[in-house]
Every structure is written in structure tokens, then in C-alpha cells.
Short mmCIF file of C-alpha atoms in Angstrom, two decimals:
data_model
loop_
_atom_site.label_atom_id
_atom_site.label_comp_id
_atom_site.label_asym_id
_atom_site.label_seq_id
_atom_site.Cartn_x
_atom_site.Cartn_y
_atom_site.Cartn_z
CA TRP A 1 99.52 77.79 96.13
CA ALA A 2 98.84 78.79 99.80
CA LEU A 3 101.41 76.15 101.26
CA TYR A 4 103.82 77.73 98.54
CA GLN A 5 103.39 81.11 99.66
CA TYR A 6 103.81 80.05 103.42
CA MET A 7 106.84 78.12 102.68
CA ILE A 8 108.44 80.99 100.68
CA TRP A 9 107.41 83.70 103.20
CA LYS A 10 108.83 81.47 106.02
CA TYR A 11 112.24 81.38 104.07
CA LEU A 12 112.26 84.96 103.38
CA ASN A 13 111.67 85.84 106.98
CA PHE A 14 114.99 84.15 108.01
CA ASP A 15 116.61 85.52 104.85
CA ALA A 16 115.51 88.91 105.52
CA ARG A 17 116.79 88.75 109.22
CA ASP A 18 120.13 87.76 108.27
CA PHE A 19 120.47 90.66 105.65
CA SER A 20 118.97 93.32 107.95
CA LEU A 21 121.36 92.32 111.13
CA ASP A 22 124.29 92.36 108.56
CA LEU A 23 123.39 95.74 107.32
CA ALA A 24 122.95 97.19 110.85
CA ARG A 25 126.43 95.61 111.62
CA ARG A 26 128.07 97.30 108.43
CA PHE A 27 126.58 100.83 109.66
CA LEU A 28 127.47 100.44 113.08
CA ASN A 29 131.35 99.48 112.29
CA LEU A 30 131.65 102.68 109.97
CA PRO A 31 134.31 105.10 111.28
CA VAL A 32 132.87 108.01 113.55
CA SER A 33 134.22 110.43 110.78
CA PHE A 34 131.64 108.87 108.29
CA HIS A 35 128.72 109.53 110.87
CA ILE A 36 129.73 113.01 111.32
CA ASP A 37 130.16 113.76 107.70
CA ASN A 38 126.71 112.12 106.64
CA ASN A 39 123.26 113.16 107.55
CA THR A 40 121.61 110.92 110.20
CA GLY A 41 118.25 110.80 108.77
CA GLU A 42 119.62 110.00 105.16
CA LEU A 43 121.58 107.11 106.89
CA GLN A 44 118.43 105.88 108.63
CA LYS A 45 116.33 106.06 105.19
CA VAL A 46 118.97 104.02 103.32
CA TYR A 47 118.86 101.47 106.03
CA GLU A 48 115.00 101.33 105.89
CA LYS A 49 115.20 101.19 102.10
CA TRP A 50 117.70 98.38 101.86
CA ASP A 51 115.95 96.55 104.62
CA LYS A 52 112.52 96.75 102.77
CA ALA A 53 114.04 96.08 99.44
CA ILE A 54 115.59 92.68 100.08
CA TRP A 55 112.04 91.49 101.09
CA GLU A 56 110.30 92.78 98.28
CA ILE A 57 112.82 91.92 95.47
CA TRP A 58 112.72 88.28 96.43
CA GLU A 59 108.92 88.09 97.24
CA MET A 60 108.51 89.62 93.75
CA PHE A 61 110.59 86.88 92.15
CA TYR A 62 109.24 83.94 94.12
CA ILE A 63 105.40 85.12 94.44
CA ARG A 64 104.87 86.92 91.29
CA PHE A 65 107.66 86.53 88.68
CA LEU A 66 108.62 82.79 89.12
CA PRO A 67 104.71 81.53 88.63
CA THR A 68 104.10 84.08 85.94
CA VAL A 69 106.81 82.62 83.94
CA LEU A 70 105.90 79.12 84.52
CA TRP A 71 102.20 79.72 83.57
CA PHE A 72 103.27 81.81 80.47
CA ILE A 73 105.57 78.61 79.29
CA GLY A 74 102.53 76.33 79.94
CA ILE A 75 100.17 78.58 78.24
CA LEU A 76 102.76 79.01 75.28
CA PHE A 77 103.33 75.17 74.72
CA LEU A 78 99.34 74.49 74.83
CA SER A 79 98.90 77.43 72.25
CA LEU A 80 101.57 75.95 70.01
CA TYR A 81 99.93 72.46 70.24
CA ILE A 82 96.16 74.06 69.46
CA ASP A 83 97.31 76.32 66.56
CA PHE A 84 100.90 77.35 65.62
CA ARG A 85 99.96 79.96 63.33
CA MET A 86 97.69 81.98 65.90
CA THR A 87 100.39 81.47 68.71
CA VAL A 88 103.02 83.17 66.34
CA ILE A 89 100.58 86.06 65.64
CA THR A 90 99.87 86.46 69.18
CA ILE A 91 103.64 86.63 70.48
CA PHE A 92 105.11 88.06 67.51
CA PRO A 93 104.50 91.97 68.50
CA LEU A 94 105.73 91.13 72.18
CA PRO A 95 109.39 91.43 71.75
CA ILE A 96 109.09 94.71 69.46
CA VAL A 97 106.52 96.27 71.59
CA GLY A 98 108.33 95.25 74.87
CA TYR A 99 111.64 96.79 73.58
CA PHE A 100 110.13 100.22 73.06
CA LEU A 101 108.12 99.89 76.24
CA PHE A 102 111.39 99.01 78.15
CA ARG A 103 113.30 102.26 76.87
CA PHE A 104 110.48 104.40 77.92
CA TRP A 105 110.52 102.52 81.49
CA GLU A 106 114.24 102.67 81.40
CA ARG A 107 114.35 106.56 80.86
CA ALA A 108 111.55 107.08 83.39
CA SER A 109 113.20 104.76 85.88
CA ASP A 110 116.36 106.77 85.66
CA ILE A 111 114.62 110.29 86.03
CA GLN A 112 112.70 108.47 89.20
CA LYS A 113 115.90 107.52 90.90
CA GLU A 114 116.95 111.12 91.15
CA ILE A 115 113.72 112.16 92.30
CA THR A 116 113.46 109.60 94.93
CA HIS A 117 116.75 110.80 96.20
CA LEU A 118 114.87 114.30 96.67
CA TRP A 119 112.05 112.82 98.49
CA ASP A 120 114.46 110.84 100.63
CA LYS A 121 116.17 114.16 101.54
CA GLN A 122 112.96 115.48 102.61
CA VAL A 123 112.07 112.71 105.02
CA ALA A 124 115.78 112.95 106.22
CA ARG A 125 115.40 116.57 106.98
CA PHE A 126 112.17 115.94 108.97
CA SER A 127 113.56 113.13 110.77
CA ASP A 128 116.62 115.30 111.98
CA ALA A 129 113.94 117.86 113.03
CA LEU A 130 112.40 115.52 115.28
CA THR A 131 115.48 114.48 116.49
CA ASN A 132 116.56 117.89 117.42
CA ILE A 133 113.02 119.28 118.32
CA LYS A 134 114.16 120.59 121.89
CA ILE A 135 116.77 122.77 120.00
CA ILE A 136 114.52 123.99 117.54
CA LYS A 137 111.75 124.98 120.15
CA ILE A 138 114.44 126.61 122.15
CA PHE A 139 115.84 128.90 119.50
CA MET A 140 112.26 129.30 117.82
CA ARG A 141 113.34 127.63 114.71
CA ASN A 142 109.85 126.53 113.90
CA ASN A 143 109.24 128.64 110.92
CA SER A 144 112.41 128.27 109.51
CA GLU A 145 112.44 124.26 109.68
CA MET A 146 108.97 124.67 107.99
CA LEU A 147 110.32 126.71 105.04
CA LEU A 148 113.05 124.20 104.47
CA LEU A 149 110.75 121.51 104.58
CA LYS A 150 108.52 123.09 102.12
CA LYS A 151 111.51 123.93 99.89
CA ASN A 152 112.65 120.40 99.88
CA TYR A 153 109.02 118.93 99.16
CA GLU A 154 108.43 121.08 96.28
CA ALA A 155 112.06 120.46 94.72
CA ALA A 156 110.79 116.85 94.51
CA MET A 157 107.06 117.48 93.67
CA TYR A 158 108.03 119.65 90.72
CA LYS A 159 110.25 116.99 89.19
CA GLN A 160 107.73 114.30 90.16
CA ILE A 161 104.90 115.55 88.21
CA PRO A 162 106.42 115.65 84.67
CA ASN A 163 107.69 112.11 85.52
CA ASN A 164 104.30 110.85 86.55
CA ILE A 165 103.25 111.81 82.91
CA ARG A 166 105.99 109.23 81.61
CA TRP A 167 104.65 106.65 83.79
CA ALA A 168 101.08 107.10 82.71
CA PHE A 169 102.31 106.79 79.15
CA ILE A 170 103.89 103.77 79.81
CA GLU A 171 100.79 102.20 81.49
CA SER A 172 98.37 103.29 78.69
CA SER A 173 100.69 102.20 75.98
CA PHE A 174 100.66 98.91 77.21
CA GLU A 175 96.96 98.66 77.51
CA VAL A 176 96.34 99.91 74.16
CA PHE A 177 98.98 97.50 72.96
CA GLN A 178 96.92 94.68 74.32
CA PHE A 179 93.63 95.96 72.72
CA ILE A 180 95.53 96.04 69.02
CA VAL A 181 97.05 92.58 69.57
CA LYS A 182 93.49 91.26 70.53
CA LEU A 183 91.94 92.97 67.63
CA ILE A 184 94.40 91.52 65.44
CA VAL A 185 94.11 88.00 66.95
CA LEU A 186 90.42 88.28 66.56
CA SER A 187 90.53 89.59 62.84
CA VAL A 188 93.08 86.86 61.70
CA GLY A 189 91.10 84.32 63.70
CA ILE A 190 87.97 85.21 61.85
CA TYR A 191 89.61 85.00 58.50
CA PHE A 192 90.95 81.43 59.31
CA ILE A 193 87.68 80.43 60.36
CA SER A 194 86.20 81.54 57.29
CA GLN A 195 88.70 79.50 55.66
CA TRP A 196 87.85 76.57 57.61
CA SER A 197 91.26 76.03 58.82
CA LEU A 198 90.52 77.17 62.67
CA THR A 199 87.67 76.36 64.92
CA LEU A 200 85.61 79.06 66.88
CA TRP A 201 86.74 77.17 70.12
CA SER A 202 90.38 77.36 69.20
CA LEU A 203 89.96 81.04 68.56
CA ILE A 204 88.23 81.63 71.93
CA LEU A 205 91.17 80.08 73.63
CA PHE A 206 93.37 82.93 72.08
#
């Protein structure tokens, strides 16, 4: 597993390098009018996000998603071999609950994208303030900048708080779902054991 991680990270380093340099080249090749019309801090934030995203996306796929899928397939075939009935009972609720959780996640994610833009705006504004700190000091604009930063921060914060409730609901719903499934599997398993159609060791595996 350690060797697998090392090889994946090594590949990702080269891939991320190519992507980062290509992204930088695209930004630098944009016309001057584009840079004049757009906030420098926001452009910097966009570059940082995409530069970070390419690494995180592929790392999540190769290090987390792919091994999990392969593990799930292996466990699924083993479970089907041990007891087909218990396997069906275990995985039957997954598509139904997964669909509803996905709908909630999709809604929360769409709202989060809008909120993330507000957070980015806050960071970009502070970046601009640091870039122009001499001008701000000369014209004594410290308090004005702080009021603007506070306004931007609170605009994001007051939208983030309600969306945090949605994220918490999704997280807690998944845990409740896991508990209910385990309870159903245990109850049905005990019934099968009482009917001498399932062994205790087979139930423990589920």
C-alpha cells in the first residue's frame, strides 16, 4: 500500500506540475484589458484554487475512491458467497437512501458554491489591500479597508451558517441510516438463526 501511494504521488507531482504551468501560461497570455477589468486578488485566488484542485481531485480518486470501490466489490462478492439473503438486505436500502442524501448534498453544494465565491471575494480584497498597503497608509484608509473587509466577511458568514445546518443534517442522516441498517440486519439475522438457516459467525461478518 505504501508503494502504491508513493507511485501515485510521484505521478501526481509531474501531472500537477504540467497543469500548474499550463494554467499560469494561460493567465499570462490573456490580454491586458482582461487584467485591467478583473480584480488581481480574485484572479490569484482562482489560480490557487485550480492549482490545488487538480492535485486533490486525482489524489481523492486514486488514494480514496478507487481502493474503496475495489474493497466494496470484494466484500460484496464475499458476502454473496456467504449468504445471498443477508447481502440483499444489507445493500437494498443503499440506492434509496443514497438518492435522497445526494439530492440534499446537491442542494447544499450549489449554495456552497455561491458562498465560496463570497469567501474568495473577501480573501481577494485583503490581498489587494496588502498589494496597495503603501497607498492605504499614505491616505489613511485603514479604517475604510477594515469596514469593507468586515462587510465582505459577514456577507459570507451569514450565508454560511444556515448552509452549515444542511451539511450537519447530511452528516447526521448518514450516521442514522447506518444505525438503522445495522439494526435491521441484526434483527433479520437473529430471526434466520432462530430458523437454523444462518450461523452466528455468518451474522458477525455482516
